[in-house]
Coordinates of C-alpha atoms and ligand atoms in Angstrom, one line a residue:
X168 CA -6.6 -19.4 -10.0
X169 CA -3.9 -21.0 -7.8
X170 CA -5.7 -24.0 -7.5
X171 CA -7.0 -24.5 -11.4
X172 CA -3.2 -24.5 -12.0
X173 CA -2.2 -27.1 -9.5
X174 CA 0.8 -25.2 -8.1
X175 CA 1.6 -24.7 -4.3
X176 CA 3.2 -21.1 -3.5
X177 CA 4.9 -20.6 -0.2
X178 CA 3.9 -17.5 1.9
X179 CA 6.7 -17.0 5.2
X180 CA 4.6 -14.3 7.0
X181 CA 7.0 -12.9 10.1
X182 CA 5.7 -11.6 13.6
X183 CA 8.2 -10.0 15.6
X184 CA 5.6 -8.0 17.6
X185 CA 2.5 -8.0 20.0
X186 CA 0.3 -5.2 17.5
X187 CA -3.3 -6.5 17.5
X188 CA -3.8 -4.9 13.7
X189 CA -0.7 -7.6 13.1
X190 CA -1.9 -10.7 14.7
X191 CA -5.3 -9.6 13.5
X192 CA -3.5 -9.0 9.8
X193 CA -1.8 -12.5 9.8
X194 CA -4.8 -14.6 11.4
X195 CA -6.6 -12.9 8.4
X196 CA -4.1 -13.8 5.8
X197 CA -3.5 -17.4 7.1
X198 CA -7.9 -18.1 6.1
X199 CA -7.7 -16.7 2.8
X200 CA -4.7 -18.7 2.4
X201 CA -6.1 -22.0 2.9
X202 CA -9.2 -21.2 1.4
X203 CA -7.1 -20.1 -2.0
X204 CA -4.5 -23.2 -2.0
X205 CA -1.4 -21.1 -0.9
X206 CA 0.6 -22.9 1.8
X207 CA 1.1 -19.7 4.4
X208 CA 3.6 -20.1 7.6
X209 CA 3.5 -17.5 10.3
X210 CA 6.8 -17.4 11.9
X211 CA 6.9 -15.9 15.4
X212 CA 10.1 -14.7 16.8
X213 CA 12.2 -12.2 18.7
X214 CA 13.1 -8.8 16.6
X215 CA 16.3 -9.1 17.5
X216 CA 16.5 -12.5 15.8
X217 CA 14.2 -11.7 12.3
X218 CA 17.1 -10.1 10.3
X219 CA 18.5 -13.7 10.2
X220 CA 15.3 -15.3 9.8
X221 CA 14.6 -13.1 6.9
X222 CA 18.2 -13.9 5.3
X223 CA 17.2 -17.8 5.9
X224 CA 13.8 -17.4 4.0
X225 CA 15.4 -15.9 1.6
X226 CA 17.9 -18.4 0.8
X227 CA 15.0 -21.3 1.0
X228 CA 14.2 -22.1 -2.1
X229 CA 10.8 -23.6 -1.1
X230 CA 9.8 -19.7 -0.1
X231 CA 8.5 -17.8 -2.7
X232 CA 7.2 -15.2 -0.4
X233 CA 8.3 -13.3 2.3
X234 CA 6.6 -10.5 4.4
X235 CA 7.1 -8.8 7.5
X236 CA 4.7 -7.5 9.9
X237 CA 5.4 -3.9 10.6
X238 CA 6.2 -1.9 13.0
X239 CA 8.6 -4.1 14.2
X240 CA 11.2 -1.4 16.1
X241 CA 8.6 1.4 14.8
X242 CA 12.2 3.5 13.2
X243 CA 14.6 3.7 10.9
X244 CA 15.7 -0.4 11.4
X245 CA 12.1 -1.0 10.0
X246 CA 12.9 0.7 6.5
X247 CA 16.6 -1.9 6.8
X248 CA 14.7 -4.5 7.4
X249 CA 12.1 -4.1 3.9
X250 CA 15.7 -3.7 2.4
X251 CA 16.7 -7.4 3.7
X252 CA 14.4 -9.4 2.2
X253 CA 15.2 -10.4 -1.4
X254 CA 13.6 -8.7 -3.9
X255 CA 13.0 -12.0 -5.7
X256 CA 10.6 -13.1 -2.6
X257 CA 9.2 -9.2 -1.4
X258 CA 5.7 -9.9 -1.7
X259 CA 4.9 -6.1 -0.2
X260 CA 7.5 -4.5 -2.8
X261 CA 8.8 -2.6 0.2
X262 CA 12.4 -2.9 -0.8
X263 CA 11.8 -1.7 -4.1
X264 CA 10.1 1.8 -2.7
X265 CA 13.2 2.7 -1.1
X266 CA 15.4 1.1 -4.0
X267 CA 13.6 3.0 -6.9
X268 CA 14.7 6.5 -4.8
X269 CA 10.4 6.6 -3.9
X270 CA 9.5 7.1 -7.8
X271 CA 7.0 4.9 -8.7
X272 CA 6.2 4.8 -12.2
X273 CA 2.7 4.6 -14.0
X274 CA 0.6 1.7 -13.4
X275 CA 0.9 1.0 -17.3
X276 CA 0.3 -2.6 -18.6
X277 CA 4.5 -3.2 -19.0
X278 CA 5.2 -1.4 -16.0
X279 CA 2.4 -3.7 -13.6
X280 CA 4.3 -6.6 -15.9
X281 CA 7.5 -5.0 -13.8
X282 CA 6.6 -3.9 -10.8
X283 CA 5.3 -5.3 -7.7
X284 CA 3.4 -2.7 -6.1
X285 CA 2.8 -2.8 -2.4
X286 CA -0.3 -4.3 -1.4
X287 CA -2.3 -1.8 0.9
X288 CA -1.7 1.0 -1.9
X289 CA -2.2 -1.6 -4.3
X290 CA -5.7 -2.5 -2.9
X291 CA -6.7 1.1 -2.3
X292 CA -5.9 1.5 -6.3
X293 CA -7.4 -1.2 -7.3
X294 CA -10.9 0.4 -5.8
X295 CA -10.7 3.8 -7.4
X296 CA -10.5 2.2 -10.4
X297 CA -13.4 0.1 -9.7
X298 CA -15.6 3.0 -9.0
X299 CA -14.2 4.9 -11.9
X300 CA -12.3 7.5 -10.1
X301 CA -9.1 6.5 -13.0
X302 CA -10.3 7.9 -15.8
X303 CA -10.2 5.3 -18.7
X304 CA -10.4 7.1 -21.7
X305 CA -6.9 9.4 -20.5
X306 CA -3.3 8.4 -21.0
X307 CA -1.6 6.5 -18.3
X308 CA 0.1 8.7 -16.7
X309 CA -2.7 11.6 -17.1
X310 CA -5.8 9.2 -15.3
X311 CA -6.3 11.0 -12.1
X312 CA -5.9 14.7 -13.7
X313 CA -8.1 17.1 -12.3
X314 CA -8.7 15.0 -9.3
X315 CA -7.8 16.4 -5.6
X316 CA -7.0 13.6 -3.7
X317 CA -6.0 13.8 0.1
X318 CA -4.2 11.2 2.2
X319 CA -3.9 11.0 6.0
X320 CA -1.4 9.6 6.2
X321 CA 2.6 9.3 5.1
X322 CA 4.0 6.0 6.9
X323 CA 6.5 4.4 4.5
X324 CA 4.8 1.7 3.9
X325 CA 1.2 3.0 2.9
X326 CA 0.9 7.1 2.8
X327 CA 3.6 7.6 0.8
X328 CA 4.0 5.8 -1.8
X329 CA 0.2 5.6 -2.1
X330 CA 0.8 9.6 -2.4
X331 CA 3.2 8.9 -5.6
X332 CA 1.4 6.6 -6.9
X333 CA -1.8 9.0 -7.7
X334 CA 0.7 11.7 -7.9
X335 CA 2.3 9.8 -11.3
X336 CA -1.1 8.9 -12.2
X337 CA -1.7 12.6 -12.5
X338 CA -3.8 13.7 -9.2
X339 CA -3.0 16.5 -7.1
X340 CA -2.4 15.0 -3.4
X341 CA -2.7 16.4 -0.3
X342 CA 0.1 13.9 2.3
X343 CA -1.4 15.1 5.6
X344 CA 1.1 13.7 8.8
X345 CA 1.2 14.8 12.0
X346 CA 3.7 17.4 10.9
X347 CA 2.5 18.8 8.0
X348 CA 0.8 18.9 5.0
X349 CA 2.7 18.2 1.6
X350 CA 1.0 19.0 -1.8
X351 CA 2.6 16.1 -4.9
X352 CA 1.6 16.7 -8.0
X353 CA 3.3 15.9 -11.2
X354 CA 2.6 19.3 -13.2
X355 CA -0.4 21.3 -14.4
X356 CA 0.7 20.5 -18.2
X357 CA 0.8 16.9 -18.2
X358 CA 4.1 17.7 -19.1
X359 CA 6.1 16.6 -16.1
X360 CA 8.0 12.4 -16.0
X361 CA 8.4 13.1 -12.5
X362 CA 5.9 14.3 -9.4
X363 CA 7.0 17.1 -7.3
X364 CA 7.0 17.7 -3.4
X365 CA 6.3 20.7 -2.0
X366 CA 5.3 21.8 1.5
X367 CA 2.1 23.5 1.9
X368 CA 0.9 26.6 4.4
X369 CA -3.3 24.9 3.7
X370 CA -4.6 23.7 6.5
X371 CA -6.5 20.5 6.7
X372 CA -9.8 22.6 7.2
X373 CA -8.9 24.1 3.9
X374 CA -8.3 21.3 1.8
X375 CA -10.9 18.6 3.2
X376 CA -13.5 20.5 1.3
X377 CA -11.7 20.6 -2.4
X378 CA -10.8 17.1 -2.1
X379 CA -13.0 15.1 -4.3
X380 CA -11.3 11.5 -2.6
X381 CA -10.4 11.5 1.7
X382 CA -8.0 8.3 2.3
X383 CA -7.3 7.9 5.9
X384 CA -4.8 5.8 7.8
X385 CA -4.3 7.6 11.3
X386 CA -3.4 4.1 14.1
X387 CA -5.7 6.3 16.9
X388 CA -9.1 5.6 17.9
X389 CA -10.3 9.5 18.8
X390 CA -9.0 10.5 15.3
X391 CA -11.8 11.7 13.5
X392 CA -12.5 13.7 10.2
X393 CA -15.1 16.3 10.5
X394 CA -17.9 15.2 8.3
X395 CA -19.3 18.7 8.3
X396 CA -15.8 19.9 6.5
X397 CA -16.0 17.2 3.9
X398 CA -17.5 18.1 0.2
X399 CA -20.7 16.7 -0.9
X400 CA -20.3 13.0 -3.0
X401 CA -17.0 12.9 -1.5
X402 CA -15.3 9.1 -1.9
X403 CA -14.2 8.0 1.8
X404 CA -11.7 5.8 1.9
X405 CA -9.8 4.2 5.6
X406 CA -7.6 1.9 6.3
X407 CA -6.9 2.7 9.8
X408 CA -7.6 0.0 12.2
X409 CA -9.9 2.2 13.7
X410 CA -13.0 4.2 12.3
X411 CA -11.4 7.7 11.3
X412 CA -14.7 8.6 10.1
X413 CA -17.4 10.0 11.9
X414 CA -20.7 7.6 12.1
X415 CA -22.6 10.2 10.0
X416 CA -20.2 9.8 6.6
X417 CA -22.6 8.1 4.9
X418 CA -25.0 11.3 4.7
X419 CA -22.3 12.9 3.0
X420 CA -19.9 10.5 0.9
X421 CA -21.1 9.0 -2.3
X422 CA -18.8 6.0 -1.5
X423 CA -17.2 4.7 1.8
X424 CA -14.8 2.2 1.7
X425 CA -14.3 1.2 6.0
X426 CA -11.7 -0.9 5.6
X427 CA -9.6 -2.3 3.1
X428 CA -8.0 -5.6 4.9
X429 CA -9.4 -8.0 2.6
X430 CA -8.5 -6.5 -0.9
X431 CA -5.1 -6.2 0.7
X432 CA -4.9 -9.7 1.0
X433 CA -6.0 -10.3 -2.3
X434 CA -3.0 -7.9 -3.7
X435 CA -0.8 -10.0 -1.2
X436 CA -1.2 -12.9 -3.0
X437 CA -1.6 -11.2 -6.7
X438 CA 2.0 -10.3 -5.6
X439 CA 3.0 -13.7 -4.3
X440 CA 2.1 -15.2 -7.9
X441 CA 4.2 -13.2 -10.2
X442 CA 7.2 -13.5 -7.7
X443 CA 6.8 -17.0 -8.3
X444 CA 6.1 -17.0 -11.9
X445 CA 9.2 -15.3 -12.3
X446 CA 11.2 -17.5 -9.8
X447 CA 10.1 -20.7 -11.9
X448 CA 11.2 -18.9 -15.2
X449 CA 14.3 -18.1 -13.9
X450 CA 14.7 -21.7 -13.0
X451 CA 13.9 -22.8 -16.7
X452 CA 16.6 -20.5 -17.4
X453 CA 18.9 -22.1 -15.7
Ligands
LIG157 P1 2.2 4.5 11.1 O1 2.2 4.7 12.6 O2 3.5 4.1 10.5 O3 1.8 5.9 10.4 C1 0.8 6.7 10.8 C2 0.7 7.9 10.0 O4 -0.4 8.7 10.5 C3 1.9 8.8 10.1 O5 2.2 9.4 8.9 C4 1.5 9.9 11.1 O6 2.2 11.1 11.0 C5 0.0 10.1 10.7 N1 -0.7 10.6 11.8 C6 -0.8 10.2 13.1 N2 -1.7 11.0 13.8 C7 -2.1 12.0 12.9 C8 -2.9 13.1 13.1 N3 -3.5 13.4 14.2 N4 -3.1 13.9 12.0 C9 -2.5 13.6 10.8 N5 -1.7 12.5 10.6 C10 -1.5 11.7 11.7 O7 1.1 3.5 10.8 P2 0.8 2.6 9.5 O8 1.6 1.4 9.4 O9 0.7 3.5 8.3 O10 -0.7 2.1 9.8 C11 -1.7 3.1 10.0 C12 -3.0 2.3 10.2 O11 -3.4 1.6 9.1 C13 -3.0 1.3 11.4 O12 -4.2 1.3 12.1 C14 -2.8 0.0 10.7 O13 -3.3 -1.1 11.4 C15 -3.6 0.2 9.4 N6 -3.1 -0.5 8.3 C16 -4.0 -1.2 7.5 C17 -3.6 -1.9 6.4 C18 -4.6 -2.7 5.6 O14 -5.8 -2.8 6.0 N7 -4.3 -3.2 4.5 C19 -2.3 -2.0 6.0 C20 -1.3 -1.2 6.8 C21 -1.8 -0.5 7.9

């Protein structure tokens, strides 16, 4: 695609930390790069020194893309940071989750026009609709009802708005974290715009086996989901670095998904293409 239309979009991928998932992320990124004909430049540097990196990428008009590798200070600096890239070059569309006040709408054809969704929720989307989990003959809006969907998962930049996402699509999520378990749902009559948040006395062992799609995403090697507690056919989908299924969750899942890296990638430079589609428009503009 990139390279049937002759054009040469700029990728500024930033490292400001030693996470193996990261380097492993942006060595990742930098082959499918070359192989699709986008010009990718990993910058390494100090986090005390990205904010004005970032503000310098984002005034270079040969960038079309920026993205940062998080966690770079692993708090509340990381969610500033997604805010200081410009949302003209925000290939992850992490400053728009915190802009948009975490209300993502439906993934209709306008609003996908609009929208740059981030990529790892992107990519996990992308395959329930490829194995027909999104129910094509409902409304947008309406194409995950009746679907119990539970996420392992709430980090900022995957679990939740992953959570909305399927929550505005019309699925009942379970956000499992460390602290607790949130149910999001947008309404048992279709009738609801928005989804709703509420906090949930279920225990994991309780809704593991009324979830008809597991998503995990927990960064710890032991972390494990009890096949046993898992419903029969279940879709098993991770994205953790590490395996956060047990090695018998083939016996029980109609599809497992191990990892997701490489669709992400894909997303990534989905993204990276509209943001430069509409930066040369607004240039003919001009
Ligand atoms: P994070 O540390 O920001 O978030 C981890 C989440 O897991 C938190 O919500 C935490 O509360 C929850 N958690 C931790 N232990 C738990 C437990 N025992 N029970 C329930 N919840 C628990 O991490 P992140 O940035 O979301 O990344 C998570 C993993 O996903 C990492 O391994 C990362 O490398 C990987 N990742 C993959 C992709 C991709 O493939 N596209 C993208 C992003 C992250």
């Amino acid at each position: 695609m990139i390279k049937t239309r002759g054009i040469k979009p700029k990728l500024v991928g930033f490292l400001a930390n030693e996470d193996p998932a990261s380097i492993k992320y942006a060595e990742c990124t930098s082959k499918t790069c070359e192989e699709t004909g986008v010009i990718f430049e990993l910058r390494k540097c100090n986090r005390e020194e990205l904010e004005d990196q970032i503000i310098e990428a984002n005034e270079d008009d040969s960038v079309h893309g920026i993205m940062v590798y998080y966690p770079v200070f692993g708090d509340l600096q990381d969610q500033y940071l997604q805010n200081v890239v410009s949302v003209t070059k925000d290939v992850e569309g992490l400053c728009q989750i915190c802009n948009s006040d975490q209300n993502i709408p439906y993934l209709d054809e306008e609003q996908i026009k609009n929208y740059i969704i981030p990529c790892t929720p992107l990519a996990i989307i992308k395959v329930l609709e490829y194995i027909r989990v999104y129910n094509s003959v409902l409304l947008y809006g309406n194409r995950l009802h009746g679907c119990v969907i539970t996420i392992i998962n709430r980090s900022e930049i995957v679990g939740r708005p992953l959570a909305v996402l399927l929550a505005n699509e019309g699925g009942k999520v379970y956000s499992v974290d460390i602290n607790n378990i949130q149910e999001i749902h947008h309404g048992t009559e279709l009738k609801l715009k928005k989804y709703e948040v509420r906090i949930t006395n279920l225990k994991l062992e309780e809704i593991l086996p009324i979830s008809d799609v597991v998503i995990t995403g927990v960064p710890t090697p032991s972390y494990k989901v009890p096949t046993a507690l898992l419903r029969e056919g279940v879709i098993a989908i991770n994205f953790s670095a590490f395996k956060n299924f047990e090695d018998n969750i083939k016996e029980k899942a109609s599809i497992y998904v191990p990892t997701i890296g490489k669709i992400t990638i894909t997303m990534l430079e989905r993204n990276l293409l509209k943001l430069y589609d509409r930066q040369l428009s607004l240039k003919n503009e001009e």
